[in-house]
């Protein structure tokens, strides 16, 4: 049976998750205190950042590969990652109330993209479940 095309949306999402993985890999090398992997609502620094950034970078690369090659394991990962993004964002907002906040427009756009892309990926993968191998 010939492999089904993943389509434009899943191709773009796989590339975006690949770029996000590269971003996570690079976080331990930043000297900016505002840059660090956010885990359970806490921006990590030092050893925690050096471990968790690349770890999640690797997981995102595996996820991006699963989307790119239309693998069945990408579907549960999509749901888990979407839930993770939501929980992590809520916890970050709760734990960092005293930090300066970006503009409302930026916050809305960042939230829409940050939750929208993983959620859209999960929805599309669910609809294309029969095409996953």
PDB file of N, CA and C in Angstrom, residues 49-125:
ATOM      1  N   UNK A  49      18.218  23.412  33.489  1.00  0.00           N
ATOM      2  CA  UNK A  49      18.037  23.880  32.118  1.00  0.00           C
ATOM      3  C   UNK A  49      18.891  23.057  31.157  1.00  0.00           C
ATOM      4  N   UNK A  50      20.101  22.714  31.570  1.00  0.00           N
ATOM      5  CA  UNK A  50      21.017  21.944  30.723  1.00  0.00           C
ATOM      6  C   UNK A  50      20.516  20.523  30.482  1.00  0.00           C
ATOM      7  N   UNK A  51      19.693  20.005  31.387  1.00  0.00           N
ATOM      8  CA  UNK A  51      19.157  18.651  31.231  1.00  0.00           C
ATOM      9  C   UNK A  51      17.804  18.680  30.524  1.00  0.00           C
ATOM     10  N   UNK A  52      16.900  19.501  31.009  1.00  0.00           N
ATOM     11  CA  UNK A  52      15.525  19.479  30.508  1.00  0.00           C
ATOM     12  C   UNK A  52      15.390  20.073  29.107  1.00  0.00           C
ATOM     13  N   UNK A  53      16.144  21.131  28.793  1.00  0.00           N
ATOM     14  CA  UNK A  53      16.059  21.722  27.457  1.00  0.00           C
ATOM     15  C   UNK A  53      16.381  20.706  26.371  1.00  0.00           C
ATOM     16  N   UNK A  54      17.574  20.092  26.419  1.00  0.00           N
ATOM     17  CA  UNK A  54      17.888  19.076  25.402  1.00  0.00           C
ATOM     18  C   UNK A  54      16.988  17.844  25.454  1.00  0.00           C
ATOM     19  N   UNK A  55      16.552  17.445  26.646  1.00  0.00           N
ATOM     20  CA  UNK A  55      15.667  16.292  26.753  1.00  0.00           C
ATOM     21  C   UNK A  55      14.364  16.548  26.001  1.00  0.00           C
ATOM     22  N   UNK A  56      13.756  17.705  26.260  1.00  0.00           N
ATOM     23  CA  UNK A  56      12.525  18.026  25.553  1.00  0.00           C
ATOM     24  C   UNK A  56      12.797  18.317  24.083  1.00  0.00           C
ATOM     25  N   UNK A  57      13.985  18.830  23.772  1.00  0.00           N
ATOM     26  CA  UNK A  57      14.357  19.000  22.374  1.00  0.00           C
ATOM     27  C   UNK A  57      14.370  17.670  21.647  1.00  0.00           C
ATOM     28  N   UNK A  58      14.950  16.654  22.278  1.00  0.00           N
ATOM     29  CA  UNK A  58      14.988  15.317  21.689  1.00  0.00           C
ATOM     30  C   UNK A  58      13.570  14.765  21.520  1.00  0.00           C
ATOM     31  N   UNK A  59      12.741  14.928  22.556  1.00  0.00           N
ATOM     32  CA  UNK A  59      11.362  14.435  22.469  1.00  0.00           C
ATOM     33  C   UNK A  59      10.601  15.120  21.342  1.00  0.00           C
ATOM     34  N   UNK A  60      10.827  16.423  21.173  1.00  0.00           N
ATOM     35  CA  UNK A  60      10.156  17.144  20.095  1.00  0.00           C
ATOM     36  C   UNK A  60      10.672  16.713  18.723  1.00  0.00           C
ATOM     37  N   UNK A  61      11.959  16.380  18.634  1.00  0.00           N
ATOM     38  CA  UNK A  61      12.479  15.854  17.361  1.00  0.00           C
ATOM     39  C   UNK A  61      11.829  14.519  17.011  1.00  0.00           C
ATOM     40  N   UNK A  62      11.675  13.669  18.011  1.00  0.00           N
ATOM     41  CA  UNK A  62      11.011  12.374  17.789  1.00  0.00           C
ATOM     42  C   UNK A  62       9.560  12.601  17.365  1.00  0.00           C
ATOM     43  N   UNK A  63       8.898  13.552  18.003  1.00  0.00           N
ATOM     44  CA  UNK A  63       7.514  13.890  17.661  1.00  0.00           C
ATOM     45  C   UNK A  63       7.439  14.439  16.238  1.00  0.00           C
ATOM     46  N   UNK A  64       8.319  15.359  15.897  1.00  0.00           N
ATOM     47  CA  UNK A  64       8.335  15.934  14.543  1.00  0.00           C
ATOM     48  C   UNK A  64       8.567  14.837  13.500  1.00  0.00           C
ATOM     49  N   UNK A  65       9.476  13.910  13.799  1.00  0.00           N
ATOM     50  CA  UNK A  65       9.729  12.789  12.887  1.00  0.00           C
ATOM     51  C   UNK A  65       8.471  11.930  12.750  1.00  0.00           C
ATOM     52  N   UNK A  66       7.781  11.702  13.853  1.00  0.00           N
ATOM     53  CA  UNK A  66       6.545  10.916  13.809  1.00  0.00           C
ATOM     54  C   UNK A  66       5.476  11.566  12.951  1.00  0.00           C
ATOM     55  N   UNK A  67       5.380  12.886  13.024  1.00  0.00           N
ATOM     56  CA  UNK A  67       4.427  13.599  12.168  1.00  0.00           C
ATOM     57  C   UNK A  67       4.893  13.509  10.714  1.00  0.00           C
ATOM     58  N   UNK A  68       6.169  13.783  10.477  1.00  0.00           N
ATOM     59  CA  UNK A  68       6.730  13.809   9.127  1.00  0.00           C
ATOM     60  C   UNK A  68       6.546  12.468   8.411  1.00  0.00           C
ATOM     61  N   UNK A  69       6.733  11.392   9.152  1.00  0.00           N
ATOM     62  CA  UNK A  69       6.632  10.051   8.555  1.00  0.00           C
ATOM     63  C   UNK A  69       5.270   9.401   8.791  1.00  0.00           C
ATOM     64  N   UNK A  70       4.324  10.159   9.380  1.00  0.00           N
ATOM     65  CA  UNK A  70       2.958   9.682   9.617  1.00  0.00           C
ATOM     66  C   UNK A  70       2.940   8.392  10.438  1.00  0.00           C
ATOM     67  N   UNK A  71       3.665   8.406  11.545  1.00  0.00           N
ATOM     68  CA  UNK A  71       3.726   7.250  12.441  1.00  0.00           C
ATOM     69  C   UNK A  71       2.575   7.290  13.440  1.00  0.00           C
ATOM     70  N   UNK A  72       2.101   6.126  13.797  1.00  0.00           N
ATOM     71  CA  UNK A  72       0.972   6.014  14.719  1.00  0.00           C
ATOM     72  C   UNK A  72       1.269   6.600  16.095  1.00  0.00           C
ATOM     73  N   UNK A  73       2.520   6.495  16.558  1.00  0.00           N
ATOM     74  CA  UNK A  73       2.855   7.000  17.895  1.00  0.00           C
ATOM     75  C   UNK A  73       2.715   8.511  18.005  1.00  0.00           C
ATOM     76  N   UNK A  74       2.674   9.217  16.871  1.00  0.00           N
ATOM     77  CA  UNK A  74       2.555  10.678  16.922  1.00  0.00           C
ATOM     78  C   UNK A  74       1.197  11.116  17.492  1.00  0.00           C
ATOM     79  N   UNK A  75       0.179  10.306  17.331  1.00  0.00           N
ATOM     80  CA  UNK A  75      -1.157  10.694  17.808  1.00  0.00           C
ATOM     81  C   UNK A  75      -1.234  10.813  19.330  1.00  0.00           C
ATOM     82  N   UNK A  76      -0.847   9.794  20.109  1.00  0.00           N
ATOM     83  CA  UNK A  76      -0.892  10.006  21.563  1.00  0.00           C
ATOM     84  C   UNK A  76       0.088  11.080  22.031  1.00  0.00           C
ATOM     85  N   UNK A  77       1.217  11.189  21.348  1.00  0.00           N
ATOM     86  CA  UNK A  77       2.166  12.247  21.711  1.00  0.00           C
ATOM     87  C   UNK A  77       1.523  13.609  21.495  1.00  0.00           C
ATOM     88  N   UNK A  78       0.731  13.752  20.439  1.00  0.00           N
ATOM     89  CA  UNK A  78       0.051  15.023  20.160  1.00  0.00           C
ATOM     90  C   UNK A  78      -0.871  15.416  21.310  1.00  0.00           C
ATOM     91  N   UNK A  79      -1.622  14.452  21.827  1.00  0.00           N
ATOM     92  CA  UNK A  79      -2.528  14.745  22.944  1.00  0.00           C
ATOM     93  C   UNK A  79      -1.758  15.073  24.218  1.00  0.00           C
ATOM     94  N   UNK A  80      -0.726  14.301  24.486  1.00  0.00           N
ATOM     95  CA  UNK A  80       0.080  14.544  25.690  1.00  0.00           C
ATOM     96  C   UNK A  80       0.770  15.901  25.604  1.00  0.00           C
ATOM     97  N   UNK A  81       1.330  16.214  24.448  1.00  0.00           N
ATOM     98  CA  UNK A  81       2.032  17.485  24.300  1.00  0.00           C
ATOM     99  C   UNK A  81       1.068  18.668  24.406  1.00  0.00           C
ATOM    100  N   UNK A  82      -0.114  18.553  23.829  1.00  0.00           N
ATOM    101  CA  UNK A  82      -1.104  19.631  23.928  1.00  0.00           C
ATOM    102  C   UNK A  82      -1.487  19.868  25.384  1.00  0.00           C
ATOM    103  N   UNK A  83      -1.740  18.807  26.117  1.00  0.00           N
ATOM    104  CA  UNK A  83      -2.061  18.952  27.544  1.00  0.00           C
ATOM    105  C   UNK A  83      -0.884  19.563  28.296  1.00  0.00           C
ATOM    106  N   UNK A  84       0.328  19.130  27.977  1.00  0.00           N
ATOM    107  CA  UNK A  84       1.531  19.659  28.623  1.00  0.00           C
ATOM    108  C   UNK A  84       1.652  21.164  28.406  1.00  0.00           C
ATOM    109  N   UNK A  85       1.428  21.613  27.187  1.00  0.00           N
ATOM    110  CA  UNK A  85       1.538  23.039  26.869  1.00  0.00           C
ATOM    111  C   UNK A  85       0.531  23.839  27.695  1.00  0.00           C
ATOM    112  N   UNK A  86      -0.676  23.342  27.784  1.00  0.00           N
ATOM    113  CA  UNK A  86      -1.715  24.058  28.539  1.00  0.00           C
ATOM    114  C   UNK A  86      -1.366  24.101  30.024  1.00  0.00           C
ATOM    115  N   UNK A  87      -1.025  22.960  30.598  1.00  0.00           N
ATOM    116  CA  UNK A  87      -0.692  22.906  32.029  1.00  0.00           C
ATOM    117  C   UNK A  87       0.536  23.764  32.326  1.00  0.00           C
ATOM    118  N   UNK A  88       1.555  23.661  31.509  1.00  0.00           N
ATOM    119  CA  UNK A  88       2.777  24.416  31.726  1.00  0.00           C
ATOM    120  C   UNK A  88       2.515  25.921  31.633  1.00  0.00           C
ATOM    121  N   UNK A  89       1.692  26.332  30.668  1.00  0.00           N
ATOM    122  CA  UNK A  89       1.355  27.746  30.522  1.00  0.00           C
ATOM    123  C   UNK A  89       0.566  28.283  31.705  1.00  0.00           C
ATOM    124  N   UNK A  90      -0.404  27.513  32.167  1.00  0.00           N
ATOM    125  CA  UNK A  90      -1.205  27.941  33.321  1.00  0.00           C
ATOM    126  C   UNK A  90      -0.327  28.039  34.564  1.00  0.00           C
ATOM    127  N   UNK A  91       0.505  27.031  34.795  1.00  0.00           N
ATOM    128  CA  UNK A  91       1.390  27.067  35.962  1.00  0.00           C
ATOM    129  C   UNK A  91       2.378  28.231  35.883  1.00  0.00           C
ATOM    130  N   UNK A  92       2.900  28.508  34.695  1.00  0.00           N
ATOM    131  CA  UNK A  92       3.825  29.630  34.541  1.00  0.00           C
ATOM    132  C   UNK A  92       3.132  30.942  34.874  1.00  0.00           C
ATOM    133  N   UNK A  93       1.904  31.104  34.393  1.00  0.00           N
ATOM    134  CA  UNK A  93       1.144  32.325  34.695  1.00  0.00           C
ATOM    135  C   UNK A  93       0.869  32.467  36.185  1.00  0.00           C
ATOM    136  N   UNK A  94       0.569  31.354  36.840  1.00  0.00           N
ATOM    137  CA  UNK A  94       0.268  31.399  38.269  1.00  0.00           C
ATOM    138  C   UNK A  94       1.514  31.685  39.107  1.00  0.00           C
ATOM    139  N   UNK A  95       2.637  31.105  38.720  1.00  0.00           N
ATOM    140  CA  UNK A  95       3.850  31.230  39.524  1.00  0.00           C
ATOM    141  C   UNK A  95       4.646  32.495  39.247  1.00  0.00           C
ATOM    142  N   UNK A  96       4.332  33.212  38.196  1.00  0.00           N
ATOM    143  CA  UNK A  96       5.126  34.374  37.805  1.00  0.00           C
ATOM    144  C   UNK A  96       4.274  35.631  37.680  1.00  0.00           C
ATOM    145  N   UNK A  97       3.394  35.821  38.612  1.00  0.00           N
ATOM    146  CA  UNK A  97       2.516  36.993  38.583  1.00  0.00           C
ATOM    147  C   UNK A  97       3.274  38.297  38.789  1.00  0.00           C
ATOM    148  N   UNK A  98       4.391  38.257  39.491  1.00  0.00           N
ATOM    149  CA  UNK A  98       5.116  39.483  39.811  1.00  0.00           C
ATOM    150  C   UNK A  98       6.029  39.959  38.677  1.00  0.00           C
ATOM    151  N   UNK A  99       6.306  39.080  37.698  1.00  0.00           N
ATOM    152  CA  UNK A  99       7.156  39.465  36.581  1.00  0.00           C
ATOM    153  C   UNK A  99       6.405  40.421  35.657  1.00  0.00           C
ATOM    154  N   UNK A 100       7.146  41.283  34.937  1.00  0.00           N
ATOM    155  CA  UNK A 100       6.471  42.169  33.972  1.00  0.00           C
ATOM    156  C   UNK A 100       5.790  41.348  32.877  1.00  0.00           C
ATOM    157  N   UNK A 101       4.623  41.802  32.477  1.00  0.00           N
ATOM    158  CA  UNK A 101       3.839  41.075  31.483  1.00  0.00           C
ATOM    159  C   UNK A 101       3.959  41.754  30.126  1.00  0.00           C
ATOM    160  N   UNK A 102       3.938  40.965  29.057  1.00  0.00           N
ATOM    161  CA  UNK A 102       3.943  41.562  27.719  1.00  0.00           C
ATOM    162  C   UNK A 102       2.595  42.201  27.424  1.00  0.00           C
ATOM    163  N   UNK A 103       2.496  42.855  26.293  1.00  0.00           N
ATOM    164  CA  UNK A 103       1.240  43.503  25.917  1.00  0.00           C
ATOM    165  C   UNK A 103       0.131  42.459  25.773  1.00  0.00           C
ATOM    166  N   UNK A 104      -1.101  42.933  25.842  1.00  0.00           N
ATOM    167  CA  UNK A 104      -2.249  42.037  25.718  1.00  0.00           C
ATOM    168  C   UNK A 104      -2.269  41.381  24.338  1.00  0.00           C
ATOM    169  N   UNK A 105      -1.966  42.159  23.300  1.00  0.00           N
ATOM    170  CA  UNK A 105      -1.964  41.607  21.941  1.00  0.00           C
ATOM    171  C   UNK A 105      -0.937  40.487  21.812  1.00  0.00           C
ATOM    172  N   UNK A 106       0.265  40.702  22.360  1.00  0.00           N
ATOM    173  CA  UNK A 106       1.299  39.666  22.300  1.00  0.00           C
ATOM    174  C   UNK A 106       0.860  38.441  23.087  1.00  0.00           C
ATOM    175  N   UNK A 107       0.276  38.651  24.257  1.00  0.00           N
ATOM    176  CA  UNK A 107      -0.175  37.529  25.083  1.00  0.00           C
ATOM    177  C   UNK A 107      -1.239  36.699  24.376  1.00  0.00           C
ATOM    178  N   UNK A 108      -2.180  37.359  23.728  1.00  0.00           N
ATOM    179  CA  UNK A 108      -3.234  36.644  23.003  1.00  0.00           C
ATOM    180  C   UNK A 108      -2.644  35.868  21.834  1.00  0.00           C
ATOM    181  N   UNK A 109      -1.752  36.512  21.070  1.00  0.00           N
ATOM    182  CA  UNK A 109      -1.134  35.840  19.922  1.00  0.00           C
ATOM    183  C   UNK A 109      -0.284  34.658  20.367  1.00  0.00           C
ATOM    184  N   UNK A 110       0.510  34.845  21.420  1.00  0.00           N
ATOM    185  CA  UNK A 110       1.372  33.768  21.901  1.00  0.00           C
ATOM    186  C   UNK A 110       0.540  32.594  22.418  1.00  0.00           C
ATOM    187  N   UNK A 111      -0.542  32.876  23.115  1.00  0.00           N
ATOM    188  CA  UNK A 111      -1.413  31.821  23.616  1.00  0.00           C
ATOM    189  C   UNK A 111      -2.101  31.092  22.471  1.00  0.00           C
ATOM    190  N   UNK A 112      -2.598  31.859  21.494  1.00  0.00           N
ATOM    191  CA  UNK A 112      -3.283  31.240  20.352  1.00  0.00           C
ATOM    192  C   UNK A 112      -2.341  30.332  19.572  1.00  0.00           C
ATOM    193  N   UNK A 113      -1.120  30.772  19.349  1.00  0.00           N
ATOM    194  CA  UNK A 113      -0.158  29.957  18.607  1.00  0.00           C
ATOM    195  C   UNK A 113       0.338  28.806  19.474  1.00  0.00           C
ATOM    196  N   UNK A 114       0.658  29.108  20.733  1.00  0.00           N
ATOM    197  CA  UNK A 114       1.214  28.103  21.632  1.00  0.00           C
ATOM    198  C   UNK A 114       0.282  26.946  21.902  1.00  0.00           C
ATOM    199  N   UNK A 115      -1.002  27.217  21.958  1.00  0.00           N
ATOM    200  CA  UNK A 115      -1.979  26.140  22.166  1.00  0.00           C
ATOM    201  C   UNK A 115      -2.568  25.689  20.835  1.00  0.00           C
ATOM    202  N   UNK A 116      -2.734  26.624  19.909  1.00  0.00           N
ATOM    203  CA  UNK A 116      -3.380  26.313  18.633  1.00  0.00           C
ATOM    204  C   UNK A 116      -2.625  25.321  17.776  1.00  0.00           C
ATOM    205  N   UNK A 117      -1.313  25.475  17.676  1.00  0.00           N
ATOM    206  CA  UNK A 117      -0.530  24.571  16.825  1.00  0.00           C
ATOM    207  C   UNK A 117      -0.554  23.135  17.365  1.00  0.00           C
ATOM    208  N   UNK A 118      -0.257  22.922  18.657  1.00  0.00           N
ATOM    209  CA  UNK A 118      -0.343  21.534  19.147  1.00  0.00           C
ATOM    210  C   UNK A 118      -1.761  20.956  19.058  1.00  0.00           C
ATOM    211  N   UNK A 119      -2.762  21.784  19.347  1.00  0.00           N
ATOM    212  CA  UNK A 119      -4.142  21.308  19.288  1.00  0.00           C
ATOM    213  C   UNK A 119      -4.543  20.983  17.851  1.00  0.00           C
ATOM    214  N   UNK A 120      -4.204  21.859  16.918  1.00  0.00           N
ATOM    215  CA  UNK A 120      -4.518  21.600  15.509  1.00  0.00           C
ATOM    216  C   UNK A 120      -3.808  20.338  15.023  1.00  0.00           C
ATOM    217  N   UNK A 121      -2.569  20.144  15.465  1.00  0.00           N
ATOM    218  CA  UNK A 121      -1.833  18.935  15.089  1.00  0.00           C
ATOM    219  C   UNK A 121      -2.555  17.690  15.598  1.00  0.00           C
ATOM    220  N   UNK A 122      -3.000  17.734  16.857  1.00  0.00           N
ATOM    221  CA  UNK A 122      -3.727  16.591  17.429  1.00  0.00           C
ATOM    222  C   UNK A 122      -5.026  16.333  16.668  1.00  0.00           C
ATOM    223  N   UNK A 123      -5.731  17.386  16.319  1.00  0.00           N
ATOM    224  CA  UNK A 123      -7.002  17.228  15.592  1.00  0.00           C
ATOM    225  C   UNK A 123      -6.761  16.638  14.204  1.00  0.00           C
ATOM    226  N   UNK A 124      -5.768  17.178  13.493  1.00  0.00           N
ATOM    227  CA  UNK A 124      -5.496  16.674  12.141  1.00  0.00           C
ATOM    228  C   UNK A 124      -5.019  15.228  12.191  1.00  0.00           C
ATOM    229  N   UNK A 125      -4.137  14.916  13.135  1.00  0.00           N
ATOM    230  CA  UNK A 125      -3.678  13.529  13.249  1.00  0.00           C
ATOM    231  C   UNK A 125      -4.834  12.591  13.584  1.00  0.00           C
TER     232      UNK A 125
END
